[in-house]
Tab-separated table of C-alpha atoms and ligand atoms in Angstrom:
chain	number	residue	atom	x	y	z
G	1	MET	CA	-6.513	-25.677	13.114
G	2	SER	CA	-10.303	-25.817	13.040
G	3	ALA	CA	-11.050	-28.768	10.710
G	4	ALA	CA	-14.749	-27.905	10.001
G	5	PHE	CA	-13.963	-24.174	9.047
G	6	ARG	CA	-12.960	-24.887	5.247
G	7	ASP	CA	-16.140	-27.223	4.952
G	8	ARG	CA	-18.351	-24.523	6.255
G	9	LEU	CA	-16.895	-21.930	3.938
G	10	LEU	CA	-17.174	-24.048	1.082
G	11	ARG	CA	-20.952	-24.950	1.620
G	12	GLY	CA	-21.523	-21.481	2.118
G	13	ASP	CA	-22.469	-20.886	5.786
G	14	ARG	CA	-22.501	-17.265	6.669
G	15	LEU	CA	-19.212	-16.662	8.663
G	16	VAL	CA	-18.962	-13.556	10.691
G	17	GLY	CA	-15.680	-12.568	11.644
G	18	THR	CA	-13.701	-9.372	13.253
G	19	LEU	CA	-10.235	-7.983	12.453
G	20	LEU	CA	-7.428	-8.008	15.282
G	21	SER	CA	-4.714	-5.661	14.457
G	22	LEU	CA	-2.884	-5.584	17.967
G	23	PRO	CA	-0.801	-8.257	19.355
G	24	SER	CA	-3.204	-9.226	22.337
G	25	PRO	CA	-3.872	-12.726	22.824
G	26	GLU	CA	-6.587	-11.686	25.206
G	27	LEU	CA	-8.547	-9.927	22.401
G	28	ALA	CA	-8.511	-13.169	20.472
G	29	GLU	CA	-9.981	-14.844	23.769
G	30	ILE	CA	-12.647	-12.097	23.953
G	31	ALA	CA	-13.625	-12.232	20.322
G	32	SER	CA	-13.459	-15.819	20.032
G	33	ALA	CA	-15.739	-16.254	23.342
G	34	ALA	CA	-17.987	-13.735	22.098
G	35	GLY	CA	-18.840	-16.046	19.431
G	36	PHE	CA	-17.372	-14.964	16.004
G	37	ASP	CA	-16.813	-17.746	13.520
G	38	TRP	CA	-13.472	-16.194	12.563
G	39	LEU	CA	-10.714	-13.593	13.145
G	40	PHE	CA	-8.995	-11.889	10.685
G	41	LEU	CA	-5.313	-11.454	11.933
G	42	ASP	CA	-4.049	-8.680	10.159
G	43	MET	CA	-0.030	-8.818	9.466
G	44	GLU	CA	-0.442	-6.366	6.558
G	45	HIS	CA	-1.774	-3.154	8.393
G	46	GLY	CA	-1.621	-4.509	11.908
G	47	ALA	CA	1.173	-4.718	14.645
G	48	LEU	CA	1.500	-8.431	14.256
G	49	ASP	CA	4.933	-10.428	13.656
G	50	PRO	CA	4.908	-14.187	13.304
G	51	GLY	CA	5.195	-14.689	17.167
G	52	ASP	CA	2.399	-12.280	17.987
G	53	VAL	CA	0.136	-14.438	15.529
G	54	LEU	CA	1.113	-17.795	17.008
G	55	ARG	CA	0.059	-16.472	20.364
G	56	LEU	CA	-3.544	-15.209	18.948
G	57	VAL	CA	-3.867	-18.658	17.308
G	58	GLN	CA	-3.355	-20.365	20.781
G	59	ALA	CA	-5.627	-17.953	22.426
G	60	ALA	CA	-8.495	-18.322	20.031
G	61	ARG	CA	-11.286	-20.738	21.206
G	62	GLU	CA	-12.858	-23.474	19.260
G	63	PRO	CA	-14.581	-23.488	17.073
G	64	CYS	CA	-13.543	-19.953	16.259
G	65	ALA	CA	-10.957	-20.285	13.141
G	66	CYS	CA	-7.986	-17.760	12.570
G	67	LEU	CA	-7.100	-16.760	8.884
G	68	VAL	CA	-4.057	-14.731	8.699
G	69	ARG	CA	-3.662	-11.948	6.237
G	70	ILE	CA	-0.107	-11.947	5.214
G	71	PRO	CA	1.763	-8.676	4.870
G	72	GLU	CA	2.410	-9.503	0.923
G	73	ASN	CA	2.228	-12.694	-1.431
G	74	ARG	CA	5.656	-14.322	-0.633
G	75	GLU	CA	6.211	-17.797	0.183
G	76	MET	CA	8.247	-16.957	3.497
G	77	TRP	CA	4.907	-15.211	4.845
G	78	VAL	CA	2.673	-18.002	3.921
G	79	LYS	CA	4.548	-20.769	5.526
G	80	LYS	CA	5.252	-18.763	8.660
G	81	ALA	CA	1.356	-17.839	9.002
G	82	LEU	CA	0.305	-21.458	8.327
G	83	ASP	CA	2.967	-22.888	10.575
G	84	THR	CA	1.010	-21.200	13.427
G	85	GLY	CA	-1.655	-23.705	12.921
G	86	ALA	CA	-4.056	-20.872	11.819
G	87	SER	CA	-6.879	-22.163	9.448
G	88	GLY	CA	-5.715	-20.493	6.407
G	89	ILE	CA	-4.447	-17.218	4.860
G	90	ILE	CA	-6.044	-14.229	3.294
G	91	VAL	CA	-3.791	-12.954	0.437
G	92	PRO	CA	-3.811	-9.212	-0.027
G	93	HIS	CA	-3.430	-7.678	-3.519
G	94	VAL	CA	-4.324	-10.719	-5.577
G	95	ASN	CA	-4.536	-8.880	-9.118
G	96	ASP	CA	-4.304	-12.027	-11.471
G	97	ALA	CA	-4.382	-15.538	-11.699
G	98	ALA	CA	-0.796	-16.094	-11.451
G	99	GLU	CA	-0.600	-14.380	-8.028
G	100	ALA	CA	-3.442	-16.788	-6.910
G	101	ALA	CA	-1.636	-19.687	-8.091
G	102	LEU	CA	1.484	-19.074	-6.228
G	103	ALA	CA	-0.346	-18.492	-3.027
G	104	VAL	CA	-2.004	-21.963	-3.406
G	105	ARG	CA	1.045	-23.388	-4.364
G	106	TRP	CA	2.774	-22.510	-1.123
G	107	SER	CA	-0.306	-23.236	0.995
G	108	LYS	CA	-0.532	-26.871	-0.042
G	109	TYR	CA	1.853	-29.737	0.420
G	110	PRO	CA	2.965	-31.755	-2.462
G	111	PRO	CA	1.937	-33.165	-4.541
G	112	GLU	CA	-0.822	-30.618	-4.855
G	113	GLY	CA	1.838	-27.744	-3.880
G	114	GLY	CA	5.045	-26.799	-2.867
G	115	ARG	CA	4.567	-25.778	0.760
G	116	SER	CA	7.549	-26.078	2.855
G	117	VAL	CA	7.717	-28.909	5.369
G	118	GLY	CA	8.871	-28.174	8.856
G	119	PHE	CA	8.071	-28.833	12.621
G	120	SER	CA	5.936	-26.068	13.960
G	121	ARG	CA	2.877	-25.658	15.971
G	122	ALA	CA	0.643	-26.704	13.127
G	123	ASN	CA	1.891	-30.081	13.511
G	124	VAL	CA	2.178	-30.198	17.409
G	125	TYR	CA	5.884	-29.426	17.106
G	126	GLY	CA	6.306	-32.515	15.305
G	127	ALA	CA	4.409	-34.820	17.591
G	128	ARG	CA	1.511	-35.117	14.930
G	129	PHE	CA	3.619	-34.577	12.112
G	130	GLU	CA	2.374	-37.301	9.551
G	131	GLU	CA	-1.384	-36.729	10.642
G	132	HIS	CA	-0.792	-33.000	9.788
G	133	VAL	CA	0.770	-33.429	6.196
G	134	GLU	CA	-2.148	-35.887	5.544
G	135	THR	CA	-5.033	-33.861	6.382
G	136	ALA	CA	-3.643	-29.925	5.953
G	137	ASN	CA	-4.312	-29.638	2.360
G	138	LYS	CA	-8.048	-30.437	2.756
G	139	GLU	CA	-8.304	-28.129	5.964
G	140	THR	CA	-6.135	-25.112	4.987
G	141	VAL	CA	-8.092	-22.171	3.612
G	142	VAL	CA	-6.824	-19.770	0.826
G	143	VAL	CA	-8.713	-16.563	0.118
G	144	ALA	CA	-7.309	-14.266	-2.326
G	145	GLN	CA	-8.155	-10.501	-1.805
G	146	VAL	CA	-9.230	-8.662	-4.507
G	147	GLU	CA	-8.748	-4.893	-4.008
G	148	HIS	CA	-7.456	-3.329	-6.970
G	149	ILE	CA	-9.346	-2.521	-10.324
G	150	ASP	CA	-6.848	-4.874	-12.036
G	151	GLY	CA	-7.952	-7.662	-9.827
G	152	VAL	CA	-11.690	-6.647	-10.639
G	153	ARG	CA	-10.719	-6.950	-14.126
G	154	ALA	CA	-9.215	-10.439	-13.590
G	155	ILE	CA	-11.682	-11.959	-11.514
G	156	GLU	CA	-12.838	-14.649	-13.588
G	157	ALA	CA	-9.433	-16.034	-14.172
G	158	ILE	CA	-8.681	-15.845	-10.350
G	159	ILE	CA	-11.606	-17.638	-9.410
G	160	ASP	CA	-10.828	-20.189	-11.896
G	161	VAL	CA	-7.420	-21.201	-9.968
G	162	PRO	CA	-7.908	-24.433	-8.391
G	163	GLY	CA	-7.322	-24.077	-4.669
G	164	VAL	CA	-8.631	-20.624	-4.285
G	165	ASP	CA	-11.222	-21.194	-1.726
G	166	ALA	CA	-12.797	-17.512	-1.422
G	167	VAL	CA	-12.550	-14.212	-2.632
G	168	PHE	CA	-12.439	-11.331	-0.022
G	169	ILE	CA	-12.960	-7.742	-1.409
G	170	GLY	CA	-11.139	-5.066	0.154
G	171	PRO	CA	-13.270	-1.943	-0.560
G	172	TYR	CA	-10.638	0.599	0.644
G	173	ASP	CA	-7.735	-0.213	-1.312
G	174	LEU	CA	-9.928	-0.983	-4.294
G	175	SER	CA	-11.407	2.602	-3.785
G	176	ALA	CA	-7.861	4.035	-3.646
G	177	SER	CA	-6.886	1.938	-6.980
G	178	MET	CA	-9.628	4.014	-8.899
G	179	GLY	CA	-8.151	7.328	-7.638
G	180	LYS	CA	-11.026	7.501	-5.120
G	181	PRO	CA	-9.311	6.787	-1.690
G	182	GLY	CA	-11.709	5.798	1.063
G	183	ARG	CA	-14.850	6.579	-1.055
G	184	ILE	CA	-16.394	3.294	-0.839
G	185	GLN	CA	-20.036	4.193	-1.518
G	186	ASP	CA	-18.798	5.923	-4.696
G	187	PRO	CA	-21.065	4.568	-7.578
G	188	ASP	CA	-17.987	3.257	-9.679
G	189	VAL	CA	-16.689	1.700	-6.672
G	190	ARG	CA	-19.906	-0.174	-5.779
G	191	GLU	CA	-20.148	-1.255	-9.368
G	192	ALA	CA	-16.568	-2.740	-9.342
G	193	ILE	CA	-17.506	-4.397	-5.957
G	194	ARG	CA	-20.684	-5.695	-7.411
G	195	SER	CA	-18.963	-7.118	-10.178
G	196	VAL	CA	-16.639	-9.204	-8.305
G	197	ALA	CA	-19.443	-10.487	-6.005
G	198	SER	CA	-21.413	-11.475	-8.926
G	199	ALA	CA	-18.713	-13.085	-10.829
G	200	CYS	CA	-18.177	-15.252	-7.661
G	201	ALA	CA	-21.790	-15.998	-7.059
G	202	ALA	CA	-21.995	-17.118	-10.817
G	203	LYS	CA	-19.330	-19.683	-10.222
G	204	LYS	CA	-20.500	-20.515	-6.392
G	205	VAL	CA	-17.265	-19.219	-5.134
G	206	PRO	CA	-17.741	-17.844	-1.305
G	207	VAL	CA	-17.281	-14.146	-1.534
G	208	GLY	CA	-16.310	-11.880	1.602
G	209	ILE	CA	-15.800	-8.240	2.370
G	210	PHE	CA	-14.620	-5.983	5.234
G	211	THR	CA	-17.368	-3.973	6.427
G	212	ALA	CA	-17.437	-1.461	9.619
G	213	GLY	CA	-20.713	-0.907	11.626
G	214	ILE	CA	-23.594	-3.229	12.264
G	215	PRO	CA	-25.781	-1.870	9.246
G	216	ALA	CA	-22.921	-2.306	6.606
G	217	SER	CA	-22.174	-5.698	7.908
G	218	ALA	CA	-25.829	-7.036	7.874
G	219	GLU	CA	-26.473	-5.385	4.371
G	220	ALA	CA	-23.345	-7.569	3.245
G	221	LEU	CA	-24.842	-10.517	4.851
G	222	ARG	CA	-28.250	-9.937	3.087
G	223	GLU	CA	-26.497	-9.095	-0.279
G	224	GLY	CA	-25.070	-12.906	-0.192
G	225	TYR	CA	-21.519	-12.214	1.288
G	226	THR	CA	-20.782	-15.002	3.345
G	227	LEU	CA	-17.153	-14.324	4.634
G	228	VAL	CA	-18.141	-11.106	6.384
G	229	CYS	CA	-15.419	-9.372	8.532
G	230	SER	CA	-17.200	-6.810	10.702
G	231	GLY	CA	-15.127	-3.873	12.477
G	232	ILE	CA	-11.611	-3.745	13.556
G	233	ASP	CA	-10.123	-4.089	17.291
G	234	VAL	CA	-8.698	-0.322	17.418
G	235	GLY	CA	-12.194	0.998	15.698
G	236	LEU	CA	-14.392	-1.057	18.247
G	237	TYR	CA	-12.326	0.381	21.195
G	238	SER	CA	-12.030	4.171	19.758
G	239	GLU	CA	-15.565	4.035	19.039
G	240	SER	CA	-16.707	2.881	22.467
G	241	ALA	CA	-14.108	5.333	24.066
G	242	ALA	CA	-15.647	8.196	22.173
G	243	ALA	CA	-19.333	7.018	23.169
G	244	ILE	CA	-18.571	7.071	26.846
G	245	LEU	CA	-16.976	10.401	26.686
G	246	ARG	CA	-19.927	11.937	24.657
G	247	GLY	CA	-22.338	10.439	27.516
G	248	LEU	CA	-20.176	11.646	30.452
G	249	LYS	CA	-18.701	14.925	29.148
G	250	PRO	CA	-20.419	16.133	26.286
G	251	ARG	CA	-18.508	19.355	26.019
G	252	ASN	CA	-15.269	17.380	25.374
G	253	PRO	CA	-14.111	18.390	22.038
R	1	LIG	C1	-9.435	-2.740	2.156
R	1	LIG	O1	-10.412	-2.293	2.194
R	1	LIG	O2	-8.356	-2.293	1.354
R	1	LIG	C2	-8.902	-3.967	3.064
R	1	LIG	O3	-7.927	-4.686	3.008
R	1	LIG	C3	-9.784	-4.411	4.171
R	1	LIG	O4	-9.578	-5.595	4.491
R	2	LIG	MG1	-6.611	-3.595	1.637
């Protein structure tokens, strides 16, 4: 676990990450060596099981942190993700304060929460068990993903839940929940996104967003988002592949 990552997040450092969806530790090495501040390891839509996540976390070079997006807000996924030694979790589809509170509870050891205790990579397979239990609550990041119009409406209550360190906006699911799948530039979707960002800014809660492409990521940073995810492994590869072919075989379909 990158101990400094939660401190950097909470003090509002700009943290630029990228999403990994493929079970390739080499990609985690490459992205962390390139200098990303954090990696978004996607168990929700990506092809990652807990063993894959473990190997990606092992491969990521310090000080790059790993945040695991769990498939759904269930205790089993929270403990499996955190047991890998990842710096924290991103919880998809947090639509109300009760869901946010559950995620925090499963992420923090007692007395603050109810995280399950076991030997795992997070505590060097038991060798640093006591040290880990002592420090984990201070170091573990809990990010609530707001990506449904219900979550937008409940944003004030969600960010008031103690232990929610940051909010991460999912523009695509949000647009779908508003009946406009994929239309992330639609004025109503943009307004919903803006309302989440300004609620977070008013309470000094770090806010992040998924973006694709340098202009969109740069705009998000300019607008004050501090946990910016820029691009996704499969997209970066397919765009580069298409660019090569456009250059070398312009008549390719
Ligand atoms: C979304 O846009 O729905 C996302 O989950 C992006 O991370
Ligand atoms: Mg989503």
